[in-house]
mmCIF file of C-alpha atoms and ligand atoms in Angstrom:
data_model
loop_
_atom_site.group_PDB
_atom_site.id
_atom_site.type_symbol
_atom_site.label_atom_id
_atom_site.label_comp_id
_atom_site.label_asym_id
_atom_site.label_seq_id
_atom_site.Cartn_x
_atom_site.Cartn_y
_atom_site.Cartn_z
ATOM 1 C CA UNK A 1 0.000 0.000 0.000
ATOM 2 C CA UNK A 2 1.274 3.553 -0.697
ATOM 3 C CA UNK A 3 1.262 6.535 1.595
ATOM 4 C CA UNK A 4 0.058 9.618 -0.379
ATOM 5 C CA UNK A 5 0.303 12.572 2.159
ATOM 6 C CA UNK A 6 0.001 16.115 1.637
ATOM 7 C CA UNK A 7 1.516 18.720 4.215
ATOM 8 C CA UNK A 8 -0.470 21.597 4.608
ATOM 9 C CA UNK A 9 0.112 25.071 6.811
ATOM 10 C CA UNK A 10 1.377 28.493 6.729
ATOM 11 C CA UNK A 11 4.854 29.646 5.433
ATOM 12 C CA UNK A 12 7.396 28.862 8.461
ATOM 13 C CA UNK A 13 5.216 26.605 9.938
ATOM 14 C CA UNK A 14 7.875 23.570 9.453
ATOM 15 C CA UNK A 15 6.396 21.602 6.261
ATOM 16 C CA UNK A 16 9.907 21.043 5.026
ATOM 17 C CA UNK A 17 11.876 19.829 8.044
ATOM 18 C CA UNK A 18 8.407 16.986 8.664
ATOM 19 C CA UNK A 19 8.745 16.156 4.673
ATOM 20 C CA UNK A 20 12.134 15.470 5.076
ATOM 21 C CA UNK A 21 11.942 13.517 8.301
ATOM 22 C CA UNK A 22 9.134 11.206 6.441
ATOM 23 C CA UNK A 23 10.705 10.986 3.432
ATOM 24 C CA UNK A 24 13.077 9.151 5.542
ATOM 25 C CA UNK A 25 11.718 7.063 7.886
ATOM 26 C CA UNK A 26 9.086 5.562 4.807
ATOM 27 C CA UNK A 27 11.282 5.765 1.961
ATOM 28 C CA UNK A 28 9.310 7.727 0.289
ATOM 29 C CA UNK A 29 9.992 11.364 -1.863
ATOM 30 C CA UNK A 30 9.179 14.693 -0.338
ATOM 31 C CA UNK A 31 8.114 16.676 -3.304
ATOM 32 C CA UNK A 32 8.564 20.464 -2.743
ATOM 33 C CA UNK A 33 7.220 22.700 -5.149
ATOM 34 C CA UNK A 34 8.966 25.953 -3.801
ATOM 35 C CA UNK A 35 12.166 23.817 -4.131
ATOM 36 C CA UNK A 36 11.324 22.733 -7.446
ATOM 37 C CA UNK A 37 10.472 26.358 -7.719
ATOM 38 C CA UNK A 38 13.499 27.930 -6.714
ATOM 39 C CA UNK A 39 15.512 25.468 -8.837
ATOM 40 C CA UNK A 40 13.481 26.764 -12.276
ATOM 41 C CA UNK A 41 15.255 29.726 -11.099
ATOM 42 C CA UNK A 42 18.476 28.858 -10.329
ATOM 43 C CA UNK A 43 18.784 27.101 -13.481
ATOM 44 C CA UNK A 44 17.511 30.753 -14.957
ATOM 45 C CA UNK A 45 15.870 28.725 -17.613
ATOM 46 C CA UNK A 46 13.126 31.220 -19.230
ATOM 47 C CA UNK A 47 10.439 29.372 -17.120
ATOM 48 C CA UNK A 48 13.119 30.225 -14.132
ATOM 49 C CA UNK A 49 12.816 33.957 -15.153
ATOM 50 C CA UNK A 50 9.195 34.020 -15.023
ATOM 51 C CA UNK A 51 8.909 32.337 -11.574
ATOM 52 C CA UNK A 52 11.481 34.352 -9.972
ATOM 53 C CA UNK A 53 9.577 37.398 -10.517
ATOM 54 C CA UNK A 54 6.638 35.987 -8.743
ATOM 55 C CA UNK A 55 8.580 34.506 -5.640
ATOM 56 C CA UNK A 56 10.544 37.640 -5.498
ATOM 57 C CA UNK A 57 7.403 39.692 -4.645
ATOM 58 C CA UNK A 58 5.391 36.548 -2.091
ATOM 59 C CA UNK A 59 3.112 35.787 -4.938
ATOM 60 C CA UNK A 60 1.567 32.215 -5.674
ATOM 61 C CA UNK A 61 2.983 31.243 -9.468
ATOM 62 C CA UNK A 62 0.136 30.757 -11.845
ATOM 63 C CA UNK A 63 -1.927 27.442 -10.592
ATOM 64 C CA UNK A 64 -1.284 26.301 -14.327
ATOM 65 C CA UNK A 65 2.609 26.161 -13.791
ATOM 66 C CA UNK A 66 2.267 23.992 -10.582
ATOM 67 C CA UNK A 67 -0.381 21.758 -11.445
ATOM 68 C CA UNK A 68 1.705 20.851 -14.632
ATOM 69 C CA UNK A 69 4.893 20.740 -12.906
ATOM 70 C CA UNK A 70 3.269 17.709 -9.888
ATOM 71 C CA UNK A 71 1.546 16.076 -12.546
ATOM 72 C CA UNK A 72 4.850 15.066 -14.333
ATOM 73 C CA UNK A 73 6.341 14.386 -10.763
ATOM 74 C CA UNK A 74 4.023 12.228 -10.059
ATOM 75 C CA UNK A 75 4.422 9.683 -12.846
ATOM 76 C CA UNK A 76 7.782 8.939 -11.789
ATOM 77 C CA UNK A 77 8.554 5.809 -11.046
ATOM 78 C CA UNK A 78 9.933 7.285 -7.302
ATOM 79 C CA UNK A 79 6.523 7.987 -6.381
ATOM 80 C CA UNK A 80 5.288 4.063 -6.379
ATOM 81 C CA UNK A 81 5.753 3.599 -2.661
ATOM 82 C CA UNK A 82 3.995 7.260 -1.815
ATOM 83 C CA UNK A 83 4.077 10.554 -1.477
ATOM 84 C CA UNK A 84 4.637 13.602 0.682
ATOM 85 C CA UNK A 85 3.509 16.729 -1.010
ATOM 86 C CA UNK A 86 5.364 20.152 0.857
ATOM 87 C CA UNK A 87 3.526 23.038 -0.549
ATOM 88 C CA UNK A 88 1.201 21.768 -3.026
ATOM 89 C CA UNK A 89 -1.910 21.845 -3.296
ATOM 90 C CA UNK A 90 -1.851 25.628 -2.596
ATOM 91 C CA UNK A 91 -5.298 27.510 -3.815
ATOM 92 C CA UNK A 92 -8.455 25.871 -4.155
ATOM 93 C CA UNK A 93 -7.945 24.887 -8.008
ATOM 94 C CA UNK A 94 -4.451 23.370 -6.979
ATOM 95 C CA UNK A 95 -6.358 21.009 -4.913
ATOM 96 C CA UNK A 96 -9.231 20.231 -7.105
ATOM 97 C CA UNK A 97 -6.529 19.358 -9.767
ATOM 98 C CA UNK A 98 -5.015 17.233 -7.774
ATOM 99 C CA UNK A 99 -7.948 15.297 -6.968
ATOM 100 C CA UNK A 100 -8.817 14.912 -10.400
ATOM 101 C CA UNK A 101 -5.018 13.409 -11.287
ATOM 102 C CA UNK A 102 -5.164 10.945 -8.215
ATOM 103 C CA UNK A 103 -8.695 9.478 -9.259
ATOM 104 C CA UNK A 104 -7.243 9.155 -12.620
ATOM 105 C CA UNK A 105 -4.051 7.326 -10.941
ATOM 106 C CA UNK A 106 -6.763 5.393 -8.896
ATOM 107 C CA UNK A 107 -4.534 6.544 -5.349
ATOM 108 C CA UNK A 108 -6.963 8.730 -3.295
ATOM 109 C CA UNK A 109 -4.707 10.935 -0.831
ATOM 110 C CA UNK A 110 -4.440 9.306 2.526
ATOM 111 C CA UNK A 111 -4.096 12.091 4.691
ATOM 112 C CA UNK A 112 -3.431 15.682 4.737
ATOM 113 C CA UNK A 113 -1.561 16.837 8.004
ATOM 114 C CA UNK A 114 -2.227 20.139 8.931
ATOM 115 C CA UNK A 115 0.316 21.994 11.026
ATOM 116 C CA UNK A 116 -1.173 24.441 12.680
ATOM 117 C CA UNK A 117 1.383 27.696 13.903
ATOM 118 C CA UNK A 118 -0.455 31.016 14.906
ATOM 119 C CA UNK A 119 0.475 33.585 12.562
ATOM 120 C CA UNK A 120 2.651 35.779 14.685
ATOM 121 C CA UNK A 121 4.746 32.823 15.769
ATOM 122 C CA UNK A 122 5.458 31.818 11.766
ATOM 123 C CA UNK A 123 6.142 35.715 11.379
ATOM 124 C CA UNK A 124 8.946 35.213 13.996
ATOM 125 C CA UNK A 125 10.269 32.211 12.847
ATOM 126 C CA UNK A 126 10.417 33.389 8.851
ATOM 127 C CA UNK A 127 12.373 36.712 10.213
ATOM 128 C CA UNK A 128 14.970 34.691 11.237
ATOM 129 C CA UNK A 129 15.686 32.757 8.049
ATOM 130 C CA UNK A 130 17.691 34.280 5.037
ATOM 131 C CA UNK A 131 16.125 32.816 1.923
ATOM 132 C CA UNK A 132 15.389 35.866 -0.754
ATOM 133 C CA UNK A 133 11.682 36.066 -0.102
ATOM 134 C CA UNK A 134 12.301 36.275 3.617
ATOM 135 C CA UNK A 135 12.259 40.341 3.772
ATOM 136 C CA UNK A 136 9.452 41.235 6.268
ATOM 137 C CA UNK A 137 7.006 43.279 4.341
ATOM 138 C CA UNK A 138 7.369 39.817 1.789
ATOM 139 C CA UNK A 139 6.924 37.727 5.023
ATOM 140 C CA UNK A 140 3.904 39.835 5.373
ATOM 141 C CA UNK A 141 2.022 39.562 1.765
ATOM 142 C CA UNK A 142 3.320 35.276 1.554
ATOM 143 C CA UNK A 143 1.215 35.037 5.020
ATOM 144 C CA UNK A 144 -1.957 37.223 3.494
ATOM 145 C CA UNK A 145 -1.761 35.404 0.467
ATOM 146 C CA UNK A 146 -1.977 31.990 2.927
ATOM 147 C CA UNK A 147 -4.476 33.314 4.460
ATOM 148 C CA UNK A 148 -6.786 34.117 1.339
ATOM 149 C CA UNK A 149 -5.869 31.726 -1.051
ATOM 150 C CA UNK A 150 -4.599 28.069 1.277
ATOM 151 C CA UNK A 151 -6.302 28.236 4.610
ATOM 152 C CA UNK A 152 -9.939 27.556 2.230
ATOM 153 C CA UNK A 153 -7.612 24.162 2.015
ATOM 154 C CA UNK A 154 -8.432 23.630 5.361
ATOM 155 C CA UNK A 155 -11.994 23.105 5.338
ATOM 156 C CA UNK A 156 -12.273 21.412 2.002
ATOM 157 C CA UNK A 157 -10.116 18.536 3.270
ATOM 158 C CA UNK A 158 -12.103 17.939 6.979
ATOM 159 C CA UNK A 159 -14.854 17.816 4.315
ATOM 160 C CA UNK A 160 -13.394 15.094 2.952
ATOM 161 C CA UNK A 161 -12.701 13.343 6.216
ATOM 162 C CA UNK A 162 -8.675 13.958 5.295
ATOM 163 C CA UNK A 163 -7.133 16.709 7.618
ATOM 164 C CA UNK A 164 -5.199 15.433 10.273
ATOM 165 C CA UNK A 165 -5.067 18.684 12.660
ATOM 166 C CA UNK A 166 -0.805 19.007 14.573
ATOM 167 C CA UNK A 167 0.089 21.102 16.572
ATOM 168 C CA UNK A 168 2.918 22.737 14.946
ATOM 169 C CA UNK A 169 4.155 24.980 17.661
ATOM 170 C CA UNK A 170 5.949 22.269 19.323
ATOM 171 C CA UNK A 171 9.614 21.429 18.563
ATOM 172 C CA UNK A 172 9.893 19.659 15.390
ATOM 173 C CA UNK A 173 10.584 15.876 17.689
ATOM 174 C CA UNK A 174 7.266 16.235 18.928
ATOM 175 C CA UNK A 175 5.716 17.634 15.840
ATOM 176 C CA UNK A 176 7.212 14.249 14.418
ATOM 177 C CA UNK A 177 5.887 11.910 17.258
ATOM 178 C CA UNK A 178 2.497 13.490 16.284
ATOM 179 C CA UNK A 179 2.650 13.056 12.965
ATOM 180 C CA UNK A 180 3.332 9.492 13.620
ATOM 181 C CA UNK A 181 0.859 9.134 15.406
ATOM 182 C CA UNK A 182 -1.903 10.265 13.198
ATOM 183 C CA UNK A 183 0.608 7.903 10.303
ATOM 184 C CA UNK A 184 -0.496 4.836 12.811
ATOM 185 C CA UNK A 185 -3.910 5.840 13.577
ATOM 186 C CA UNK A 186 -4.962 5.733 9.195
ATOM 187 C CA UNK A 187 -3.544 1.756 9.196
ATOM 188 C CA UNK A 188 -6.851 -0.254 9.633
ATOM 189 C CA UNK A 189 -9.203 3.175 9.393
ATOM 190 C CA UNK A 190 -9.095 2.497 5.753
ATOM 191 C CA UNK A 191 -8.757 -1.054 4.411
ATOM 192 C CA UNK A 192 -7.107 -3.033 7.377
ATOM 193 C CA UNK A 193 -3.588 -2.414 6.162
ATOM 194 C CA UNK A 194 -0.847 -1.575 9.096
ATOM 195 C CA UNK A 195 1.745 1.198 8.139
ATOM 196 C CA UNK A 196 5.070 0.624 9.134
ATOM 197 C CA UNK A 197 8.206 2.275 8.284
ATOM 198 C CA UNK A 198 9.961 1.481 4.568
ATOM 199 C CA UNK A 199 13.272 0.241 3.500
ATOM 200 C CA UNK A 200 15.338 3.112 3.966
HETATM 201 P P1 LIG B 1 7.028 28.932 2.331
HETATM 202 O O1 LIG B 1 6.377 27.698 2.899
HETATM 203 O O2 LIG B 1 7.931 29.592 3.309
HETATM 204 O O3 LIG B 1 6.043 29.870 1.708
HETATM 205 P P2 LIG B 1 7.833 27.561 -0.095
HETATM 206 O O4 LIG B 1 9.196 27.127 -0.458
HETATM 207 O O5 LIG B 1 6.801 26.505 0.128
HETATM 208 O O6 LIG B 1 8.016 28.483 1.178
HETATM 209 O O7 LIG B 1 7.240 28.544 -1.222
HETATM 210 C C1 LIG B 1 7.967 29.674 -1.657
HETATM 211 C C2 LIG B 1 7.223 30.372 -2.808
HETATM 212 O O8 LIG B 1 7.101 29.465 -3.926
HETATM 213 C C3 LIG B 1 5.797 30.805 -2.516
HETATM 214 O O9 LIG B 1 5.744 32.050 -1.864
HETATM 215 C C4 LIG B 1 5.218 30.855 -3.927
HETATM 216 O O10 LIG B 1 5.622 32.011 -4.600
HETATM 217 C C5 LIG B 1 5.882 29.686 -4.626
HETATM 218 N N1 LIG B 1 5.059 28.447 -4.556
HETATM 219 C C6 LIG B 1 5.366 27.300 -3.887
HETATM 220 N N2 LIG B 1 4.402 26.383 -4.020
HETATM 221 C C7 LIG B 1 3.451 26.937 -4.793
HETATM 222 C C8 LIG B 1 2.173 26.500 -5.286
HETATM 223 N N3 LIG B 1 1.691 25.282 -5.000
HETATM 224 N N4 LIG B 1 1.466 27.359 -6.057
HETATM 225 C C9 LIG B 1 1.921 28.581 -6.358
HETATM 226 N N5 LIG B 1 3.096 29.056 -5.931
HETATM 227 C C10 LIG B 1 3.856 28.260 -5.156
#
């Protein structure tokens, strides 16, 4: 059985430290799209050019871009054994999208773990890094945009029966041990299955 997970919660609140712990401990890939983002740009591949100019200012990149970009990543073979998705689905679209290529794929999601930071504690937290897009009035407009555009994510997964709610305010161990947690509590929910950790 795969594990299909998708992280979901506000800038800074930790999505990439938990995708890389899980990646991990099931073997399976932690698909960034900021990271695959960033790289576009990097690269500075025309694409790279466009995107930059949208991360430089805190805004989403067209859904188009994204939705293109995961549905390719997900065909690789890598992807098999599961999932963790850091930063995608981000609007409503994004997420509708995604439904629609997973039903194709015949893999519904299995969870989507929400970590949930209040919003002047991420503000702290994304002061203190030094990526590009960390400026303050930037840290400002990515957490507005979060607000408007992902946090709708929110309900339209419990909806679904999907979100898993953390509490992301904790150090990232215990963040982990929760996630866990909620990891163990899907095995048998669904179709009797047990999770356990992967090869790695
Ligand atoms: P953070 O979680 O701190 O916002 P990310 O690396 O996840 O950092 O995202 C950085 C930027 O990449 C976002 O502000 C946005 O411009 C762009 N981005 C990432 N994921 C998406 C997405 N799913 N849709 C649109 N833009 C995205």
């Amino acid at each position: 059985m795969a594990l299909d997970l998708v992280l979901l919660g506000p800038p800074g609140s930790g999505k990439g430290t938990q995708a890389a712990m899980l990646s991990q401990t099931y073997g399976i890939p932690a698909i960034s799209t900021g990271d695959v983002l960033r790289a576009q740009v990097e690269a500075g591949t025309p694409l790279g050019q466009r995107v930059k100019a949208y991360l430089d200012r805190g805004e989403l990149v067209p859904d188009s871009l994204v939705v293109d970009l995961i549905q390719h990543r997900l065909l690789d073979p890598d992807t098999q054994e599961g999932f963790i998705l850091d930063g995608f689905p981000r609007t409503l679209p994004q997420a509708q999208a995604l439904d629609t290529m997973l039903v194709a794929l015949d893999r519904p999601l299995d969870a989507v773990l929400y970590l949930q930071v209040d919003p002047q504690a991420v503000r702290e937290r994304l002061g203190q890094r030094h990526r590009g897009d960390d400026r303050q009035a930037i840290i400002d407009h990515r957490l507005d945009v979060y607000l408007e555009q992902t946090a709708p994510l929110i309900s339209y997964y419990q909806a679904q029966g999907k979100l898993k709610l953390i509490d992301g305010a904790q150090p990232p161990e215990v963040v982990g041990a929760s996630i866990a947690d909620a990891i163990r509590s899907l095995a048998g929910s669904s179709n009797g299955s047990s999770r356990s950790p992967g090869r790695s």
